[in-house]
Coordinates of C-alpha atoms in Angstrom, one line a residue:
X1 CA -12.2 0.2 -22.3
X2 CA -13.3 -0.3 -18.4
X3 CA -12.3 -3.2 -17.1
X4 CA -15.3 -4.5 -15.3
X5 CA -14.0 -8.2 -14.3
X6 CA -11.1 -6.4 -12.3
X7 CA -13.9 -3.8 -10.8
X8 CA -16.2 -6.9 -10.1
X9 CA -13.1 -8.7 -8.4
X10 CA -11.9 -5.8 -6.4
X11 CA -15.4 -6.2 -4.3
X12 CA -15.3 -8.9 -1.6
X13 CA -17.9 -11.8 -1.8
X14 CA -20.0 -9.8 0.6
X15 CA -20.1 -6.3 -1.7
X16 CA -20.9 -8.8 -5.0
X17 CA -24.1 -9.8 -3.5
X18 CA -24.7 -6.0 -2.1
X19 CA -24.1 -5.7 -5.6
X20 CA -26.6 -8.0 -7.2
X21 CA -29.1 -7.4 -4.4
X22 CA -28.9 -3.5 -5.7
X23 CA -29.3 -4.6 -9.4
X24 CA -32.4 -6.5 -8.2
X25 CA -33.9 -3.5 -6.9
X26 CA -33.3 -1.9 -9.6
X27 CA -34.4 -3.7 -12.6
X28 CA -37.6 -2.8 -14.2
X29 CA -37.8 -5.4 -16.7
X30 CA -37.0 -9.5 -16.1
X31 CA -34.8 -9.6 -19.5
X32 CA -32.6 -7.2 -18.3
X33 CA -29.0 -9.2 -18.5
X34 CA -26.8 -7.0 -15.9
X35 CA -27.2 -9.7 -13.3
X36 CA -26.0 -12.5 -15.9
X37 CA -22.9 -10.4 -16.9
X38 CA -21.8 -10.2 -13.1
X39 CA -22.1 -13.5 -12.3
X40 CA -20.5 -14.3 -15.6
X41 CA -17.5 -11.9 -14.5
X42 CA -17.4 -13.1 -11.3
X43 CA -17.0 -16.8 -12.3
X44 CA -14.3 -15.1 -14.0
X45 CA -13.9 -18.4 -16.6
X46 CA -15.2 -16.7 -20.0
X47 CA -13.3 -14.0 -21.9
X48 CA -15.3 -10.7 -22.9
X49 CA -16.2 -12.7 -26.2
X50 CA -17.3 -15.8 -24.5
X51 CA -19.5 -13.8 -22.5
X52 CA -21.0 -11.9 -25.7
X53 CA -21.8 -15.3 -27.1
X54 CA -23.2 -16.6 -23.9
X55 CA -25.6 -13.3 -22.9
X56 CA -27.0 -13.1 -27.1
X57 CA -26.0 -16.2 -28.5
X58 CA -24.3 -14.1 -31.1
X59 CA -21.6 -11.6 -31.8
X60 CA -24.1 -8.7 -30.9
X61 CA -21.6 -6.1 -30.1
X62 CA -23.6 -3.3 -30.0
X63 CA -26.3 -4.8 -27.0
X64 CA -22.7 -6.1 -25.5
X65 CA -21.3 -2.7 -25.3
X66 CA -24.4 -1.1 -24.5
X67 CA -25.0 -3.4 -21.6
X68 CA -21.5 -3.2 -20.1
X69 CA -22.1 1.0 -20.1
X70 CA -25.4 0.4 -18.4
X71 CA -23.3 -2.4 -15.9
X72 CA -20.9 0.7 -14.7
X73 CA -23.3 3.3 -14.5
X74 CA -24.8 0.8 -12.2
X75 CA -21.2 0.2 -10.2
X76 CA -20.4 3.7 -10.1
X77 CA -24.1 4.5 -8.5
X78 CA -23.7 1.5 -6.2
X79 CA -20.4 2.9 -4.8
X80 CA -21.6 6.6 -4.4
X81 CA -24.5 4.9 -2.5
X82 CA -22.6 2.5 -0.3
X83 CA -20.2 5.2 0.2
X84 CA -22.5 7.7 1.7
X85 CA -23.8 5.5 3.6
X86 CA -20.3 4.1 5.7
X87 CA -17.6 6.3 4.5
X88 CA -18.7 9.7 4.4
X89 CA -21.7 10.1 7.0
X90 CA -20.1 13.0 8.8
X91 CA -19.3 15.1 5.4
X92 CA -22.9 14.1 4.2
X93 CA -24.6 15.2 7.7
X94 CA -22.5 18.5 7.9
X95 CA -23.3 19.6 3.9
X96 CA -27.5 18.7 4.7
X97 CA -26.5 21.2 7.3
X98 CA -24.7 24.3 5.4
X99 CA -26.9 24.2 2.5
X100 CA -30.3 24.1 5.5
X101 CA -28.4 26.6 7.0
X102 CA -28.0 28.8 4.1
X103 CA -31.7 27.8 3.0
X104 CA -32.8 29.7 6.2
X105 CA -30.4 32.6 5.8
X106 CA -31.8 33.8 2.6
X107 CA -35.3 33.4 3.9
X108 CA -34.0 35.9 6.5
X109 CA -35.1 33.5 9.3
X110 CA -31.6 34.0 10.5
X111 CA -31.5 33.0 14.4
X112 CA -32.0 29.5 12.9
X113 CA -29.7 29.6 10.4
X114 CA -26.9 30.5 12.9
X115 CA -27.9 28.0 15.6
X116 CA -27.3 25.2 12.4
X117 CA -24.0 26.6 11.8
X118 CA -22.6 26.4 15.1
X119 CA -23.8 23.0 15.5
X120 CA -22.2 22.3 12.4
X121 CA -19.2 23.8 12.9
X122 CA -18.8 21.8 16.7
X123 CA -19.2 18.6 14.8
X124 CA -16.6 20.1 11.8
X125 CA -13.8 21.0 14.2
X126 CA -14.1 17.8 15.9
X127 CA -12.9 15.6 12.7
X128 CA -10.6 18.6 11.6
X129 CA -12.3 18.9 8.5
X130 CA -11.0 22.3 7.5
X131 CA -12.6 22.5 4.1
X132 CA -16.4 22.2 5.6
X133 CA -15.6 24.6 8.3
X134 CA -14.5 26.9 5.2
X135 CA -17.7 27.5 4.1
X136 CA -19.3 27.2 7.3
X137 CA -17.1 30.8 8.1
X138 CA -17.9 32.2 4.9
X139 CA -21.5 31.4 5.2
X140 CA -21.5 33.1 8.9
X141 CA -19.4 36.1 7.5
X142 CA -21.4 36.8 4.7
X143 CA -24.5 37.1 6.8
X144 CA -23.0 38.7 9.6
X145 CA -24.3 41.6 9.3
X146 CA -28.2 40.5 9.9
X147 CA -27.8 40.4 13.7
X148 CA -26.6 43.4 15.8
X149 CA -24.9 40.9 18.2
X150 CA -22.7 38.9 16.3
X151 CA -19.5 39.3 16.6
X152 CA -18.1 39.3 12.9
X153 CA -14.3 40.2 13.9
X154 CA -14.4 36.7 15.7
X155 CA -15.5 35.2 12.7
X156 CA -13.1 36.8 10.9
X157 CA -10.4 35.5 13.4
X158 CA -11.7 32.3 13.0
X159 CA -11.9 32.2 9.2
X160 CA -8.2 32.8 9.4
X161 CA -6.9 30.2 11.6
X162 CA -9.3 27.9 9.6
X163 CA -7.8 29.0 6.4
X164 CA -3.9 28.5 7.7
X165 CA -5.1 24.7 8.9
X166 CA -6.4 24.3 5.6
X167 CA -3.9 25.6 3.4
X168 CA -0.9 23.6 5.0
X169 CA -3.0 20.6 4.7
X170 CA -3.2 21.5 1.1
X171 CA 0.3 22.1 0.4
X172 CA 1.3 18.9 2.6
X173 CA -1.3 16.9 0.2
X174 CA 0.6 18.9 -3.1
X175 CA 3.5 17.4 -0.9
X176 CA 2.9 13.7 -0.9
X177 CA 1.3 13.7 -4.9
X178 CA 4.6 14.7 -5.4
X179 CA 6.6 12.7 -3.7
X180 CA 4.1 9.5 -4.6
X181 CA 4.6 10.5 -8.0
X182 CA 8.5 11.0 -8.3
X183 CA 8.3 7.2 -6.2
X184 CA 6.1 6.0 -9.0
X185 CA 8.6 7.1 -11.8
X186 CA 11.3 5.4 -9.8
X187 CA 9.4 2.0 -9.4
X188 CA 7.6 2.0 -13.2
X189 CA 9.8 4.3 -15.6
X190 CA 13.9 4.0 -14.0
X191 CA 13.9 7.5 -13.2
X192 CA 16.0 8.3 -10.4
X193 CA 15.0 11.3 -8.5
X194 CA 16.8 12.8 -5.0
X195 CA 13.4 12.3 -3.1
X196 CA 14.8 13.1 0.2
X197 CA 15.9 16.6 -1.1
X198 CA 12.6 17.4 -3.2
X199 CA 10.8 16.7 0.9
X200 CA 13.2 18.9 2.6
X201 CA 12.8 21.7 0.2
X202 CA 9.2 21.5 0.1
X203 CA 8.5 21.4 3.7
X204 CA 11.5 23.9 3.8
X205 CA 9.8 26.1 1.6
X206 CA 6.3 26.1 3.2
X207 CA 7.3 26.8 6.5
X208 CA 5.8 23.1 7.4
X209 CA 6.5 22.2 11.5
X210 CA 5.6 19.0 12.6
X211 CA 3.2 19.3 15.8
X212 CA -0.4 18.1 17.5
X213 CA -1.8 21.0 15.5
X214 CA -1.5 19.2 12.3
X215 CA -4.5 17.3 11.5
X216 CA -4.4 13.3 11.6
X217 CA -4.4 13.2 7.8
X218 CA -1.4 15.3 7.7
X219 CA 0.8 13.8 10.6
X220 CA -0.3 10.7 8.1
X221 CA 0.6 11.9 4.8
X222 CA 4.4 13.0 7.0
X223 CA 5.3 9.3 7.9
X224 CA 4.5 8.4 4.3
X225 CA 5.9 11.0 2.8
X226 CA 9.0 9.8 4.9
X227 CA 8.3 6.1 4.6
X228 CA 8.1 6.6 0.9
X229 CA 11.6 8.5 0.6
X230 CA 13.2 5.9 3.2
X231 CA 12.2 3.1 0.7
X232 CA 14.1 4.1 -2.6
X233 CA 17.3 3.2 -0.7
X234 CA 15.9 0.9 2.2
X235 CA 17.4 3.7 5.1
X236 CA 14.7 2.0 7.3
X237 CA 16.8 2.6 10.1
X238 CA 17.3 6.4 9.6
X239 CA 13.2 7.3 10.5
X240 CA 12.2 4.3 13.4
X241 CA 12.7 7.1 15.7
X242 CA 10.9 9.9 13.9
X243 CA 8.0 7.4 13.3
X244 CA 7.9 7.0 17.1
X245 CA 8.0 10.4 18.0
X246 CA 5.2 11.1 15.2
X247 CA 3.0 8.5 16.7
X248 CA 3.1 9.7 20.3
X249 CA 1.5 13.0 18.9
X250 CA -1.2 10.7 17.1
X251 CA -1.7 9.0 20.4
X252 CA -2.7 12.0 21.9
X253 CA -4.7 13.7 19.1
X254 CA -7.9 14.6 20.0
X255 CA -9.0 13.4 16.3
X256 CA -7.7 10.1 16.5
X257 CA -10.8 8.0 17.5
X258 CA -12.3 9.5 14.2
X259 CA -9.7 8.4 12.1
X260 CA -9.6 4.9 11.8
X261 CA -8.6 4.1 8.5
X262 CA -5.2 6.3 8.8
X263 CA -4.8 5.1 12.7
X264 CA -4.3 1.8 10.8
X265 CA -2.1 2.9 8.2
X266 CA 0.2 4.4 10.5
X267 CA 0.5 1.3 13.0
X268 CA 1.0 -0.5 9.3
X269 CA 4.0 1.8 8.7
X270 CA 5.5 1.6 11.7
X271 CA 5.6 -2.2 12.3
X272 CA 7.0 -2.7 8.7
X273 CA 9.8 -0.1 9.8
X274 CA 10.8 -2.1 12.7
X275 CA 10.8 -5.2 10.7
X276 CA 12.8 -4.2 8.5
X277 CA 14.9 -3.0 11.2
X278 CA 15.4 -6.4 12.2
X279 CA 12.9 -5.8 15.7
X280 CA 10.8 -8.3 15.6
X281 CA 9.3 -8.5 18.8
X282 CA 8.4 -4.9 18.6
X283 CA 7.1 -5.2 14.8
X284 CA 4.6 -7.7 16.2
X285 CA 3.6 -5.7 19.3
X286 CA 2.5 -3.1 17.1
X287 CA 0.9 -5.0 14.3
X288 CA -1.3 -6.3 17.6
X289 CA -2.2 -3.2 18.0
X290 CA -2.8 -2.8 14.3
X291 CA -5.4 -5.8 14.6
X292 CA -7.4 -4.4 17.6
X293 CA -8.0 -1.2 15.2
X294 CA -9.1 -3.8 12.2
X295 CA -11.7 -5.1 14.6
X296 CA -13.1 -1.5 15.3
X297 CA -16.0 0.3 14.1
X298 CA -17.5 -3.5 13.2
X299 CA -14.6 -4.4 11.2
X300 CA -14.9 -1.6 8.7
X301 CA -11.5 -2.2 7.4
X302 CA -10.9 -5.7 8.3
X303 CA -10.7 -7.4 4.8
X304 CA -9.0 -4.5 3.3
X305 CA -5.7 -4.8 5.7
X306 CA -6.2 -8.6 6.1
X307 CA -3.6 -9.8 3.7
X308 CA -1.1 -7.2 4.4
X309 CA -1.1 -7.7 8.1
X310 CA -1.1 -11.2 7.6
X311 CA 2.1 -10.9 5.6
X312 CA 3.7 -8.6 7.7
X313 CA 3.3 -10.9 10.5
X314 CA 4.7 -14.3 8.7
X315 CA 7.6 -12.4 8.1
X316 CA 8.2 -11.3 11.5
X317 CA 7.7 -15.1 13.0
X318 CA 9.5 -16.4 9.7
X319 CA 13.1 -14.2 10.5
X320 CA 12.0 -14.5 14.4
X321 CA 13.0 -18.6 14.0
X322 CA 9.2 -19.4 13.8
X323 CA 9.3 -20.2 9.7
X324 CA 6.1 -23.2 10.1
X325 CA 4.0 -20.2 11.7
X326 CA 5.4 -18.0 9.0
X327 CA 4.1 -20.8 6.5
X328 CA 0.8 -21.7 8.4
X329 CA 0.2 -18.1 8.0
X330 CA 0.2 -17.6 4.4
X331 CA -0.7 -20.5 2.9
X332 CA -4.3 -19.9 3.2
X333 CA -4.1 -16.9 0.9
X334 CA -2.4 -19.0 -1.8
X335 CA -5.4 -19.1 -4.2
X336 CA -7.2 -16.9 -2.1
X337 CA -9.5 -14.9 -4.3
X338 CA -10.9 -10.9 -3.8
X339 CA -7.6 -9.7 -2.5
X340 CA -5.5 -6.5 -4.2
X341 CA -2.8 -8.1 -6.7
X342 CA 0.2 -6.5 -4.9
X343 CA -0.6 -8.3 -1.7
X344 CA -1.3 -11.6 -3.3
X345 CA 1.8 -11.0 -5.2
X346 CA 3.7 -10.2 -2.4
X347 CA 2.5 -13.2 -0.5
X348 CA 3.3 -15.7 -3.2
X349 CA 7.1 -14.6 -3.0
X350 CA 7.7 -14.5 0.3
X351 CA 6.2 -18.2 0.5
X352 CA 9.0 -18.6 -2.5
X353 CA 11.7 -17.8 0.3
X354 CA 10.1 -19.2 2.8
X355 CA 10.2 -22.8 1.3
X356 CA 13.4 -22.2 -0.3
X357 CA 14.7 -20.9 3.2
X358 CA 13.6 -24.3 4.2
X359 CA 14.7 -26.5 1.3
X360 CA 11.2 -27.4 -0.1
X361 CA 12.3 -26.2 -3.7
X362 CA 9.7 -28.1 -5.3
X363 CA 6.9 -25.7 -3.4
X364 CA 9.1 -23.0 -4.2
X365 CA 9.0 -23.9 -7.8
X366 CA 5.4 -24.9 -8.1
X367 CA 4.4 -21.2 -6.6
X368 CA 7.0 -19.5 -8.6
X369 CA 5.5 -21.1 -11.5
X370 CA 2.8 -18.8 -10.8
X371 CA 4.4 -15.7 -12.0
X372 CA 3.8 -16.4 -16.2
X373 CA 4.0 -13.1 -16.7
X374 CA 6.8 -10.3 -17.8
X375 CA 8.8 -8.5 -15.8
X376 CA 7.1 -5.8 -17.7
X377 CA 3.7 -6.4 -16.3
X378 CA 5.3 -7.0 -12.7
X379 CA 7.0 -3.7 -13.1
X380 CA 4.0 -1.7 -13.9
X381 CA 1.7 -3.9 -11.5
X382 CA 4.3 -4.6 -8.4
X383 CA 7.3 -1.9 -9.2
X384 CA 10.7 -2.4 -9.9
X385 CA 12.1 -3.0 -6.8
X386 CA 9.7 -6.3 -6.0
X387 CA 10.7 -7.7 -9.6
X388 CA 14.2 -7.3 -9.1
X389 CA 13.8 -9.6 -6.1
X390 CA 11.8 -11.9 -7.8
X391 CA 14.5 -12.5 -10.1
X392 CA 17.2 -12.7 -7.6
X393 CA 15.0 -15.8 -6.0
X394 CA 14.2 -17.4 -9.2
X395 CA 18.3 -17.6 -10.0
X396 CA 18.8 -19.0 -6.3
X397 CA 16.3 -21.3 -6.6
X398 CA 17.5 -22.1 -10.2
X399 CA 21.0 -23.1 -9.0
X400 CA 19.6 -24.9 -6.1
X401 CA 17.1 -27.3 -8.2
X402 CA 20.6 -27.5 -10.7
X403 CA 18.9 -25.7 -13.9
X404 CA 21.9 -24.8 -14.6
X405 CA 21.4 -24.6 -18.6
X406 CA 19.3 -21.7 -17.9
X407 CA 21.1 -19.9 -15.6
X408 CA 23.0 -17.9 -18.4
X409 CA 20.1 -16.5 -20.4
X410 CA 18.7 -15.8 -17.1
X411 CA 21.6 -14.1 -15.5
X412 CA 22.3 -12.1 -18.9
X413 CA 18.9 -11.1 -19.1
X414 CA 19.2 -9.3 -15.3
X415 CA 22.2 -7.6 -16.0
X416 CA 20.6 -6.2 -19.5
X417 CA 17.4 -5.0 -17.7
X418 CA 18.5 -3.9 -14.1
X419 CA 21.8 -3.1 -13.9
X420 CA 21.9 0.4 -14.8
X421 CA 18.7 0.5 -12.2
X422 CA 20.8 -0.5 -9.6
X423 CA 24.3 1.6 -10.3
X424 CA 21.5 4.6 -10.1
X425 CA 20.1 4.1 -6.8
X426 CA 23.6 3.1 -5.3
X427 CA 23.2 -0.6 -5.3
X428 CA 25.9 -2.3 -6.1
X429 CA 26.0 -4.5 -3.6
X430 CA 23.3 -6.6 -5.3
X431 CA 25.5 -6.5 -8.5
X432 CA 28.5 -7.4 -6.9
X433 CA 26.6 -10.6 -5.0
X434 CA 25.4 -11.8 -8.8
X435 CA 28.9 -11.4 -9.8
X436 CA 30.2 -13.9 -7.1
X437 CA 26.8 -16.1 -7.8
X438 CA 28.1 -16.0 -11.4
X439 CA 31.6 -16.9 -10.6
X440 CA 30.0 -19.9 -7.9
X441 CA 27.7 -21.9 -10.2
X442 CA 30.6 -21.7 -13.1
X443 CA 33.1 -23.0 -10.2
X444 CA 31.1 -24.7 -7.9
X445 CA 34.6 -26.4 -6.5
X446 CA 36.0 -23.0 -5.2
X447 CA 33.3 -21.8 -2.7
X448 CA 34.8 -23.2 0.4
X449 CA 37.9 -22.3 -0.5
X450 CA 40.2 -19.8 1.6
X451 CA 40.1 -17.4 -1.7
X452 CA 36.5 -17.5 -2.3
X453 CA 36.0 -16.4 1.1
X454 CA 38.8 -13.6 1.4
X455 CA 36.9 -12.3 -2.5
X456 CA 33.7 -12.0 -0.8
X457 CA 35.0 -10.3 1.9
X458 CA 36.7 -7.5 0.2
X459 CA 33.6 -7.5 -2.3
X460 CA 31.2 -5.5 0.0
X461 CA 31.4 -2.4 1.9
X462 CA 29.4 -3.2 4.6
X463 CA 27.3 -0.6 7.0
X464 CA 26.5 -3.6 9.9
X465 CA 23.4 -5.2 10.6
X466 CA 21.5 -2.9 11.9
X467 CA 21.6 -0.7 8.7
X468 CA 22.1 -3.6 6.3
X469 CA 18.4 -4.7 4.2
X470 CA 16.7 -7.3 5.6
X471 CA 16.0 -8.7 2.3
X472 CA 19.6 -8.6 0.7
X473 CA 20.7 -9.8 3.8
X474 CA 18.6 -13.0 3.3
X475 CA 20.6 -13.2 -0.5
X476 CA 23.6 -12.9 1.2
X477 CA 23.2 -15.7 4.0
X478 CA 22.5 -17.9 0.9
X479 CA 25.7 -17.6 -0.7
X480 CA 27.3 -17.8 3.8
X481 CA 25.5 -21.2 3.9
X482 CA 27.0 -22.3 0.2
X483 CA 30.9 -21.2 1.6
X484 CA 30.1 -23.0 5.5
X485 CA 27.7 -25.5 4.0
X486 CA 25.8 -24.8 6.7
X487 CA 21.6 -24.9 6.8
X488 CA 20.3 -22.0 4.4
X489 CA 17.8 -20.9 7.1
X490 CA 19.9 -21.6 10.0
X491 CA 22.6 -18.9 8.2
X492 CA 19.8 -16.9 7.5
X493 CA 19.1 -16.5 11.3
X494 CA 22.6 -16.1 12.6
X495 CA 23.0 -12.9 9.8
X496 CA 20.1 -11.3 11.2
X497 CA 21.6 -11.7 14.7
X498 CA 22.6 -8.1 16.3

């Protein structure tokens, strides 16, 4: 069954009005009970049989199901329309055109015909749409042959060079579904896949060369593709300057005032490399940038990238030694509604650290509290990575608020479900650090000791800070401020040092 309360709440309070004002329009009849279900979902208080009872006073499943059929039509014709209207403008504008064009052509007014395809295809090779100017060369080499003048061998020419633009965008876009795939089976199933090798053969294979002549959508698709490999074993440091290079070329694309929405997901990608790279002062230079792009075009995609830059930027102030701002920051969004789940998931946890960081464990506890549901449902919702770090918090924060009677189911219950994860994907530091939390909270006496310190020492293979994770670096200056009993945050600070 659809799930139209998650649809509904997907919309911001601006589009669920557009949404209702559209349902308005459309009604016929004043019984009609579409606007009642929507307000119904969007109060979001009722469960699907509430709301039966409430719309017929009765168990009428029938009208129910009837009505929530009519109800998506209704959202799926409301998101064509809005759509069309802001999204796809240009595609819209430049189809009108081919199919006039070709309405004129087989009327055999043909001059006219022509002058609309060129026009068309101008406006086409401008956003690099290579699939539009497809047909736009077909149509113009079909009908070549209806005016003595034209030149159907430059057509031809053209129709090539199209066709090569097009099909390495399509094997780049076979490319990432791939890739996003294999990184979905990783994060939701446990299967472990060699990403990086599966990229290099495939862009090995296809002959792929990174260069300006790439469209914007594939110089995107490349820094996710490599974003997305980087992230399985947090080698953050082994793109920054492949990302760099890759963005001067987007800088000076001659598509790159059309493409807004990937302009931003690059400058997105870029300043969560160099956070994670421990840079940041350079993170937040570019998430500036990131903001001026969110303003554009009327705030188009504002709202979408709110939460996430908003995130990204705590974070940077919060390891930067500004952890109030990195608070001031994010609690806003704490019961923030008509944001995607990851985000507000996301933002809850790193509030967990940053209170914990700062020794407000009953805020810690009181968001945490917040996460009622099983790791399964984070897996599948969040991925494993993210619930694996959850868990690592929650035992922290555990040993620091003294449950210990719980610490031993809880511990077991990691080792049982991640474990085996984290042998496969070569992280065993994060085992080995459980093992000395493990051997801490059942000897709490021996952490400052001369031996505790030499163990810990000899426990980890270390690869330096500027390679090391961020995040299990923050872990680790936990246990550091335990075995100096120094400040948490302060030893949190002086391990990101470089």
């Amino acid at each position: 069954m659809i799930n139209l309360k998650e649809i509904i709440h997907s919309f911001t309070v601006e589009k669920q009005q557009e949404f209702i004002s559209f349902l308005e329009k459309k009604n016929k009849r004043t019984d009609t009970k579409n606007i009642q279900l929507i307000k119904l979902l969007i109060a979001n208080e009722l469960s699907s049989k509430e709301i039966c009872h409430q719309l017929y006073k009765a168990d009428n499943k029938i009208a129910f199901h009837a009505l929530r059929k009519r109800l998506f039509q209704s959202i799926i014709d409301f998101t064509a329309n809005t759509n069309l209207k802001e999204e796809n403008s240009i595609d819209m504008q430049l189809i009108k055109y081919i199919i006039s064009a070709r309405t004129f052509l087989l009327k055999g007014q043909y001059n006219i015909g022509y002058k609309i395809l060129e026009k068309a295809e101008i406006i086409a090779k401008e956003h690099q749409l290579f699939t539009i100017l497809n047909e736009i060369y077909h149509t113009k080499i079909q009908y070549s042959y209806t005016i003595s003048s034209i030149e159907t061998d430059q057509f031809i020419i053209d129709f090539k060079e199209n066709q090569q633009h097009l099909l390495l965008e399509e094997e780049l876009n076979i490319a990432y579904a791939k890739i996003r795939k294999a990184l979905q089976e990783v994060n939701h199933k446990h299967k472990i896949i060699d990403i990086k090798s599966m990229i290099e053969s495939v862009l090995e294979a296809h002959q792929i060369k990174i260069s300006n002549s790439l469209s914007f959508k594939s110089l995107y698709q490349l820094i996710q593709i490599t974003n997305i490999s980087t992230a399985q074993n947090f080698e953050y440091w082994h793109i920054e300057s492949f990302l760099l290079e890759i963005y001067q070329l987007i800088q000076n694309h001659k598509s790159k005032d059309k493409q807004l929405f990937y302009h931003i997901e690059i400058l997105y990608v870029i300043a969560n490399t160099l956070f994670r790279n421990k840079k940041f002062d350079a993170s937040i230079d570019y998430l500036e940038l990131m903001h001026v792009h969110m303003k554009k075009n009327k705030g188009k995609y504002f709202k979408e990238y709110e939460a996430k830059y908003t995130l990204l930027l705590a974070l940077n102030h919060n390891y930067k030694g500004n952890p109030q701002k990195a608070i001031t920051l994010l609690e806003p969004f704490i019961d923030k509604k008509n944001i995607d789940l990851v985000s507000q998931l996301d933002i809850h946890l790193s509030l967990i650290v940053f209170y914990f960081q700062q020794n407000e464990l009953k805020k810690a506890q009181k968001i945490g509290s917040k996460f009622y549901h099983t790791d399964k449902y984070y897996i599948e919702k969040a991925g494993i990575d993210w619930t694996i770090k959850k868990n690592i918090i929650d035992i922290l924060l555990n040993i620091d608020l003294n449950n210990i009677d719980i610490l031993e189911s809880r511990l077991l219950s990691f080792k049982r479900s991640y474990y085996n994860h984290l042998k496969e994907i070569q992280q065993d530091k994060v085992i080995t650090f459980l093992k000395l939390i493990e051997l801490f909270y059942k000897n709490p006496e021996m952490i400052t000791s001369k031996k505790f310190e030499e163990h810990v020492e000899n426990s980890f293979d270390w690869i330096g800070k500027e390679k090391e994770d961020i995040f299990m670096m923050s872990f680790f200056a936990w246990l550091k401020a335990k075995m100096t009993k120094q400040d948490v945050y302060l030893a949190t600070l002086d391990f990101m040092k470089i």
